[in-house]
Short mmCIF file of N, CA and C in Angstrom, two decimals:
data_model
loop_
_atom_site.label_atom_id
_atom_site.label_comp_id
_atom_site.label_asym_id
_atom_site.label_seq_id
_atom_site.Cartn_x
_atom_site.Cartn_y
_atom_site.Cartn_z
N MET I 277 41.46 37.21 52.33
CA MET I 277 42.14 36.20 51.54
C MET I 277 43.36 36.85 50.89
N SER I 278 44.53 36.31 51.10
CA SER I 278 45.74 36.90 50.54
C SER I 278 45.98 36.37 49.12
N GLU I 279 46.58 37.21 48.32
CA GLU I 279 46.86 36.86 46.93
C GLU I 279 48.13 36.01 46.87
N ASP I 280 48.09 34.94 46.05
CA ASP I 280 49.24 34.05 45.88
C ASP I 280 50.23 34.72 44.93
N ARG I 281 51.41 35.10 45.44
CA ARG I 281 52.40 35.79 44.61
C ARG I 281 53.63 34.91 44.39
N THR I 282 53.48 33.61 44.57
CA THR I 282 54.61 32.71 44.35
C THR I 282 54.81 32.49 42.86
N LEU I 283 55.96 31.99 42.51
CA LEU I 283 56.31 31.80 41.10
C LEU I 283 55.38 30.83 40.40
N PHE I 284 55.07 29.72 41.02
CA PHE I 284 54.28 28.69 40.34
C PHE I 284 52.84 28.63 40.81
N GLY I 285 52.38 29.60 41.54
CA GLY I 285 51.00 29.63 42.00
C GLY I 285 50.08 30.19 40.92
N ASP I 286 48.82 30.35 41.28
CA ASP I 286 47.84 30.88 40.34
C ASP I 286 47.66 32.38 40.47
N GLY I 287 48.30 32.98 41.44
CA GLY I 287 48.14 34.41 41.67
C GLY I 287 48.94 35.25 40.68
N ARG I 288 48.80 36.53 40.82
CA ARG I 288 49.46 37.49 39.94
C ARG I 288 50.94 37.60 40.29
N TYR I 289 51.78 37.62 39.27
CA TYR I 289 53.22 37.83 39.46
C TYR I 289 53.50 39.29 39.10
N PRO I 290 54.28 40.00 39.89
CA PRO I 290 54.49 41.43 39.62
C PRO I 290 55.27 41.67 38.33
N ASP I 291 54.88 42.72 37.61
CA ASP I 291 55.56 43.08 36.36
C ASP I 291 57.03 43.40 36.58
N SER I 292 57.35 43.88 37.77
CA SER I 292 58.74 44.24 38.07
C SER I 292 59.48 43.13 38.82
N GLY I 293 58.87 41.95 38.90
CA GLY I 293 59.52 40.83 39.56
C GLY I 293 60.78 40.42 38.82
N PRO I 294 61.73 39.81 39.51
CA PRO I 294 63.01 39.49 38.87
C PRO I 294 62.88 38.58 37.65
N LEU I 295 61.98 37.61 37.69
CA LEU I 295 61.83 36.73 36.53
C LEU I 295 61.16 37.44 35.36
N ALA I 296 60.26 38.36 35.63
CA ALA I 296 59.64 39.13 34.55
C ALA I 296 60.67 40.02 33.86
N VAL I 297 61.53 40.65 34.64
CA VAL I 297 62.58 41.49 34.08
C VAL I 297 63.58 40.62 33.30
N LEU I 298 63.96 39.48 33.86
CA LEU I 298 64.89 38.58 33.20
C LEU I 298 64.31 38.06 31.88
N ALA I 299 63.01 37.78 31.85
CA ALA I 299 62.37 37.32 30.62
C ALA I 299 62.45 38.39 29.54
N ARG I 300 62.22 39.64 29.90
CA ARG I 300 62.30 40.74 28.91
C ARG I 300 63.73 40.92 28.41
N MET I 301 64.69 40.81 29.30
CA MET I 301 66.10 40.93 28.89
C MET I 301 66.48 39.77 27.98
N GLY I 302 66.03 38.57 28.31
CA GLY I 302 66.31 37.40 27.46
C GLY I 302 65.67 37.53 26.10
N PHE I 303 64.46 38.07 26.05
CA PHE I 303 63.75 38.29 24.79
C PHE I 303 64.55 39.22 23.88
N ILE I 304 65.01 40.32 24.42
CA ILE I 304 65.81 41.27 23.63
C ILE I 304 67.14 40.63 23.23
N GLY I 305 67.77 39.95 24.17
CA GLY I 305 69.05 39.30 23.88
C GLY I 305 68.94 38.24 22.80
N ALA I 306 67.88 37.46 22.82
CA ALA I 306 67.70 36.42 21.80
C ALA I 306 67.49 37.04 20.43
N GLY I 307 66.69 38.09 20.37
CA GLY I 307 66.48 38.77 19.09
C GLY I 307 67.76 39.33 18.52
N VAL I 308 68.55 39.98 19.38
CA VAL I 308 69.82 40.56 18.94
C VAL I 308 70.78 39.45 18.50
N ALA I 309 70.84 38.36 19.26
CA ALA I 309 71.75 37.26 18.92
C ALA I 309 71.38 36.63 17.57
N ILE I 310 70.08 36.48 17.31
CA ILE I 310 69.65 35.91 16.03
C ILE I 310 70.04 36.84 14.89
N VAL I 311 69.79 38.12 15.04
CA VAL I 311 70.13 39.07 13.97
C VAL I 311 71.64 39.07 13.72
N ILE I 312 72.43 39.07 14.78
CA ILE I 312 73.90 39.03 14.62
C ILE I 312 74.32 37.75 13.91
N ALA I 313 73.75 36.60 14.31
CA ALA I 313 74.12 35.33 13.70
C ALA I 313 73.74 35.28 12.22
N VAL I 314 72.63 35.92 11.86
CA VAL I 314 72.19 35.92 10.47
C VAL I 314 73.15 36.72 9.60
N PHE I 315 73.64 37.84 10.09
CA PHE I 315 74.47 38.71 9.26
C PHE I 315 75.97 38.49 9.44
N MET I 316 76.35 37.60 10.34
CA MET I 316 77.77 37.26 10.50
C MET I 316 78.20 36.36 9.34
N PRO I 317 79.46 36.42 8.97
CA PRO I 317 79.94 35.44 7.99
C PRO I 317 79.76 34.03 8.54
N ALA I 318 79.36 33.10 7.69
CA ALA I 318 79.02 31.73 8.11
C ALA I 318 80.14 31.05 8.88
N GLU I 319 81.39 31.33 8.50
CA GLU I 319 82.51 30.66 9.17
C GLU I 319 82.74 31.17 10.59
N LEU I 320 82.17 32.32 10.93
CA LEU I 320 82.33 32.87 12.28
C LEU I 320 81.20 32.47 13.23
N VAL I 321 80.12 31.94 12.70
CA VAL I 321 78.99 31.53 13.54
C VAL I 321 79.35 30.20 14.20
N PRO I 322 79.36 30.15 15.54
CA PRO I 322 79.73 28.90 16.21
C PRO I 322 78.68 27.81 15.98
N ASP I 323 79.15 26.59 15.82
CA ASP I 323 78.24 25.45 15.68
C ASP I 323 77.94 24.91 17.07
N PHE I 324 76.68 24.92 17.47
CA PHE I 324 76.33 24.36 18.77
C PHE I 324 75.44 23.14 18.61
N ALA I 325 75.23 22.70 17.37
CA ALA I 325 74.45 21.49 17.10
C ALA I 325 75.06 20.81 15.87
N ARG I 326 74.67 19.58 15.66
CA ARG I 326 75.22 18.83 14.53
C ARG I 326 74.67 19.27 13.19
N SER I 327 73.57 19.99 13.20
CA SER I 327 72.91 20.38 11.97
C SER I 327 72.61 21.88 12.02
N LYS I 328 72.79 22.55 10.88
CA LYS I 328 72.46 23.98 10.86
C LYS I 328 70.95 24.17 10.98
N TYR I 329 70.17 23.19 10.53
CA TYR I 329 68.72 23.30 10.66
C TYR I 329 68.30 23.15 12.12
N LEU I 330 69.00 22.29 12.84
CA LEU I 330 68.73 22.17 14.27
C LEU I 330 69.10 23.47 14.99
N GLN I 331 70.14 24.13 14.54
CA GLN I 331 70.50 25.42 15.12
C GLN I 331 69.41 26.46 14.87
N HIS I 332 68.86 26.49 13.66
CA HIS I 332 67.77 27.40 13.36
C HIS I 332 66.56 27.09 14.24
N PHE I 333 66.22 25.79 14.32
CA PHE I 333 65.09 25.36 15.13
C PHE I 333 65.28 25.79 16.57
N ALA I 334 66.46 25.50 17.13
CA ALA I 334 66.73 25.80 18.55
C ALA I 334 66.72 27.30 18.81
N ALA I 335 67.29 28.07 17.91
CA ALA I 335 67.35 29.52 18.12
C ALA I 335 65.94 30.11 18.18
N PHE I 336 65.06 29.71 17.28
CA PHE I 336 63.71 30.26 17.28
C PHE I 336 62.84 29.63 18.36
N TYR I 337 63.14 28.40 18.76
CA TYR I 337 62.43 27.78 19.88
C TYR I 337 62.69 28.58 21.16
N VAL I 338 63.95 28.85 21.43
CA VAL I 338 64.32 29.61 22.63
C VAL I 338 63.78 31.03 22.55
N ALA I 339 63.91 31.66 21.38
CA ALA I 339 63.41 33.02 21.22
C ALA I 339 61.90 33.08 21.43
N GLN I 340 61.18 32.11 20.91
CA GLN I 340 59.72 32.08 21.09
C GLN I 340 59.37 31.89 22.56
N LEU I 341 60.05 30.99 23.25
CA LEU I 341 59.79 30.81 24.69
C LEU I 341 60.02 32.11 25.45
N LEU I 342 61.13 32.77 25.14
CA LEU I 342 61.43 34.03 25.82
C LEU I 342 60.42 35.11 25.45
N GLY I 343 59.96 35.11 24.21
CA GLY I 343 58.94 36.07 23.79
C GLY I 343 57.63 35.85 24.53
N LEU I 344 57.25 34.58 24.68
CA LEU I 344 56.02 34.28 25.42
C LEU I 344 56.14 34.68 26.88
N ALA I 345 57.32 34.47 27.47
CA ALA I 345 57.53 34.84 28.87
C ALA I 345 57.60 36.36 29.03
N ALA I 346 58.19 37.04 28.05
CA ALA I 346 58.35 38.50 28.15
C ALA I 346 57.06 39.25 27.90
N MET I 347 56.13 38.63 27.16
CA MET I 347 54.87 39.31 26.82
C MET I 347 53.68 38.45 27.26
N PRO I 348 53.49 38.27 28.57
CA PRO I 348 52.46 37.35 29.04
C PRO I 348 51.03 37.80 28.73
N ARG I 349 50.82 39.06 28.48
CA ARG I 349 49.46 39.54 28.19
C ARG I 349 49.16 39.60 26.69
N ALA I 350 50.19 39.44 25.87
CA ALA I 350 50.00 39.47 24.42
C ALA I 350 49.31 38.19 23.97
N ARG I 351 48.52 38.30 22.92
CA ARG I 351 47.86 37.13 22.37
C ARG I 351 48.91 36.19 21.78
N LEU I 352 48.71 34.90 21.99
CA LEU I 352 49.61 33.88 21.45
C LEU I 352 49.74 34.05 19.94
N ARG I 353 48.62 34.27 19.28
CA ARG I 353 48.62 34.43 17.83
C ARG I 353 49.52 35.60 17.41
N GLY I 354 49.50 36.67 18.17
CA GLY I 354 50.32 37.83 17.85
C GLY I 354 51.81 37.56 18.02
N VAL I 355 52.17 36.87 19.10
CA VAL I 355 53.58 36.58 19.35
C VAL I 355 54.10 35.61 18.28
N VAL I 356 53.32 34.57 17.98
CA VAL I 356 53.72 33.60 16.96
C VAL I 356 53.84 34.30 15.60
N SER I 357 52.85 35.10 15.26
CA SER I 357 52.88 35.81 13.97
C SER I 357 54.08 36.75 13.88
N GLY I 358 54.37 37.44 14.96
CA GLY I 358 55.52 38.34 14.97
C GLY I 358 56.82 37.61 14.71
N TYR I 359 57.00 36.46 15.36
CA TYR I 359 58.22 35.68 15.14
C TYR I 359 58.26 35.09 13.73
N MET I 360 57.11 34.73 13.18
CA MET I 360 57.08 34.20 11.82
C MET I 360 57.49 35.28 10.82
N VAL I 361 57.02 36.49 11.03
CA VAL I 361 57.41 37.61 10.16
C VAL I 361 58.91 37.88 10.33
N PHE I 362 59.38 37.88 11.56
CA PHE I 362 60.80 38.09 11.86
C PHE I 362 61.65 37.06 11.12
N ALA I 363 61.28 35.78 11.21
CA ALA I 363 62.03 34.71 10.53
C ALA I 363 61.98 34.89 9.02
N THR I 364 60.83 35.25 8.50
CA THR I 364 60.68 35.43 7.06
C THR I 364 61.55 36.57 6.55
N VAL I 365 61.52 37.69 7.25
CA VAL I 365 62.33 38.85 6.84
C VAL I 365 63.82 38.52 6.92
N LEU I 366 64.24 37.85 7.98
CA LEU I 366 65.66 37.51 8.11
C LEU I 366 66.11 36.57 7.00
N GLU I 367 65.34 35.54 6.73
CA GLU I 367 65.73 34.59 5.68
C GLU I 367 65.66 35.25 4.31
N ALA I 368 64.65 36.07 4.06
CA ALA I 368 64.52 36.75 2.77
C ALA I 368 65.64 37.76 2.55
N SER I 369 66.19 38.29 3.62
CA SER I 369 67.27 39.27 3.48
C SER I 369 68.49 38.66 2.80
N HIS I 370 68.65 37.35 2.90
CA HIS I 370 69.77 36.67 2.24
C HIS I 370 69.62 36.71 0.72
N LEU I 371 68.40 36.82 0.25
CA LEU I 371 68.19 36.90 -1.20
C LEU I 371 68.83 38.15 -1.79
N LEU I 372 68.91 39.21 -1.00
CA LEU I 372 69.52 40.45 -1.47
C LEU I 372 71.01 40.28 -1.76
N SER I 373 71.63 39.32 -1.09
CA SER I 373 73.06 39.08 -1.31
C SER I 373 73.30 37.98 -2.34
N GLY I 374 72.23 37.54 -2.99
CA GLY I 374 72.37 36.55 -4.06
C GLY I 374 72.33 35.10 -3.60
N ALA I 375 71.85 34.83 -2.41
CA ALA I 375 71.77 33.45 -1.92
C ALA I 375 70.74 32.66 -2.71
N GLN I 376 70.92 31.36 -2.74
CA GLN I 376 69.98 30.47 -3.42
C GLN I 376 68.71 30.33 -2.58
N LEU I 377 67.58 30.16 -3.23
CA LEU I 377 66.29 30.12 -2.55
C LEU I 377 66.08 28.82 -1.76
N GLU I 378 66.48 27.68 -2.32
CA GLU I 378 66.19 26.39 -1.69
C GLU I 378 66.74 26.25 -0.26
N PRO I 379 68.02 26.56 -0.02
CA PRO I 379 68.50 26.45 1.37
C PRO I 379 67.81 27.43 2.31
N LEU I 380 67.42 28.58 1.78
CA LEU I 380 66.72 29.56 2.62
C LEU I 380 65.35 29.04 3.03
N ILE I 381 64.70 28.35 2.14
CA ILE I 381 63.39 27.77 2.48
C ILE I 381 63.57 26.71 3.56
N ASP I 382 64.62 25.89 3.43
CA ASP I 382 64.89 24.87 4.47
C ASP I 382 65.17 25.54 5.81
N ASN I 383 65.95 26.61 5.81
CA ASN I 383 66.22 27.34 7.06
C ASN I 383 64.94 27.93 7.63
N TRP I 384 64.12 28.50 6.76
CA TRP I 384 62.86 29.12 7.19
C TRP I 384 61.93 28.07 7.80
N VAL I 385 61.86 26.90 7.19
CA VAL I 385 61.02 25.83 7.74
C VAL I 385 61.51 25.42 9.13
N ALA I 386 62.82 25.35 9.31
CA ALA I 386 63.38 25.03 10.63
C ALA I 386 63.03 26.14 11.63
N ASP I 387 63.09 27.40 11.19
CA ASP I 387 62.73 28.52 12.06
C ASP I 387 61.27 28.40 12.50
N ILE I 388 60.38 28.18 11.54
CA ILE I 388 58.95 28.09 11.82
C ILE I 388 58.67 26.88 12.72
N GLY I 389 59.38 25.78 12.48
CA GLY I 389 59.22 24.60 13.34
C GLY I 389 59.56 24.91 14.79
N GLY I 390 60.64 25.64 15.02
CA GLY I 390 61.01 26.03 16.38
C GLY I 390 59.97 26.93 17.03
N ILE I 391 59.43 27.85 16.24
CA ILE I 391 58.40 28.76 16.75
C ILE I 391 57.17 27.98 17.19
N TRP I 392 56.70 27.09 16.33
CA TRP I 392 55.48 26.34 16.66
C TRP I 392 55.72 25.29 17.74
N ALA I 393 56.92 24.73 17.79
CA ALA I 393 57.22 23.76 18.85
C ALA I 393 57.16 24.42 20.23
N ALA I 394 57.58 25.66 20.31
CA ALA I 394 57.52 26.38 21.59
C ALA I 394 56.10 26.80 21.93
N ALA I 395 55.29 27.08 20.92
CA ALA I 395 53.91 27.52 21.15
C ALA I 395 52.97 26.35 21.43
N ALA I 396 53.30 25.16 20.96
CA ALA I 396 52.40 24.01 21.08
C ALA I 396 51.97 23.70 22.53
N PRO I 397 52.87 23.69 23.50
CA PRO I 397 52.43 23.40 24.87
C PRO I 397 51.42 24.41 25.40
N VAL I 398 51.53 25.66 24.98
CA VAL I 398 50.57 26.67 25.40
C VAL I 398 49.20 26.36 24.82
N VAL I 399 49.16 25.98 23.56
CA VAL I 399 47.90 25.62 22.90
C VAL I 399 47.28 24.41 23.59
N VAL I 400 48.09 23.40 23.88
CA VAL I 400 47.57 22.19 24.53
C VAL I 400 47.04 22.51 25.93
N GLU I 401 47.76 23.34 26.67
CA GLU I 401 47.30 23.70 28.02
C GLU I 401 45.98 24.46 27.97
N ARG I 402 45.85 25.35 27.01
CA ARG I 402 44.57 26.07 26.87
C ARG I 402 43.44 25.11 26.52
N PHE I 403 43.72 24.13 25.70
CA PHE I 403 42.72 23.12 25.37
C PHE I 403 42.33 22.32 26.62
N ARG I 404 43.33 21.92 27.40
CA ARG I 404 43.07 21.13 28.60
C ARG I 404 42.25 21.90 29.63
N ARG I 405 42.44 23.21 29.72
CA ARG I 405 41.69 24.01 30.68
C ARG I 405 40.20 24.06 30.36
N ARG I 406 39.83 23.71 29.16
CA ARG I 406 38.42 23.76 28.76
C ARG I 406 37.62 22.60 29.35
N PHE I 407 38.31 21.62 29.90
CA PHE I 407 37.63 20.47 30.49
C PHE I 407 37.65 20.61 32.00
N PRO I 408 36.51 20.42 32.63
CA PRO I 408 36.48 20.54 34.10
C PRO I 408 37.24 19.40 34.74
N ARG I 409 37.86 19.72 35.86
CA ARG I 409 38.56 18.68 36.62
C ARG I 409 37.53 17.79 37.28
N SER I 410 37.84 16.51 37.35
CA SER I 410 36.92 15.61 38.01
C SER I 410 37.04 15.83 39.52
N ARG I 411 35.91 15.71 40.17
CA ARG I 411 35.89 15.93 41.63
C ARG I 411 36.12 14.60 42.34
N PRO I 412 36.92 14.62 43.40
CA PRO I 412 37.13 13.39 44.14
C PRO I 412 35.83 12.95 44.83
N ARG I 413 35.62 11.68 44.88
CA ARG I 413 34.38 11.15 45.49
C ARG I 413 34.57 10.74 46.91
#
């Protein structure tokens, strides 16, 4: 019996496969981009959404997806927790420069929302796998 090595099959995908490598590169790139955006002057950060909260949400949503793809063997709880700590440290770092707490909390909530929105489909899929498939009659 041959092992299914296709992208969307149930078989094992090689660690050195092009998509696995691309996921790791995207993971690092997203982290670096978020850190740069946080410490850049606000007027230099490009607006890619109508709301800065939507930008926070989208940035952490994409970063979380890339993190999950880059670390397929890591526990979901660990990846989510890591990104939550990352978001908390980044938002708290603004306090050192004298920023007001209220907008930082709003930004942090948007960050956490993006993280959990990306993790939710994984949780739902794991729940669905607990139910046996019905057999055709």
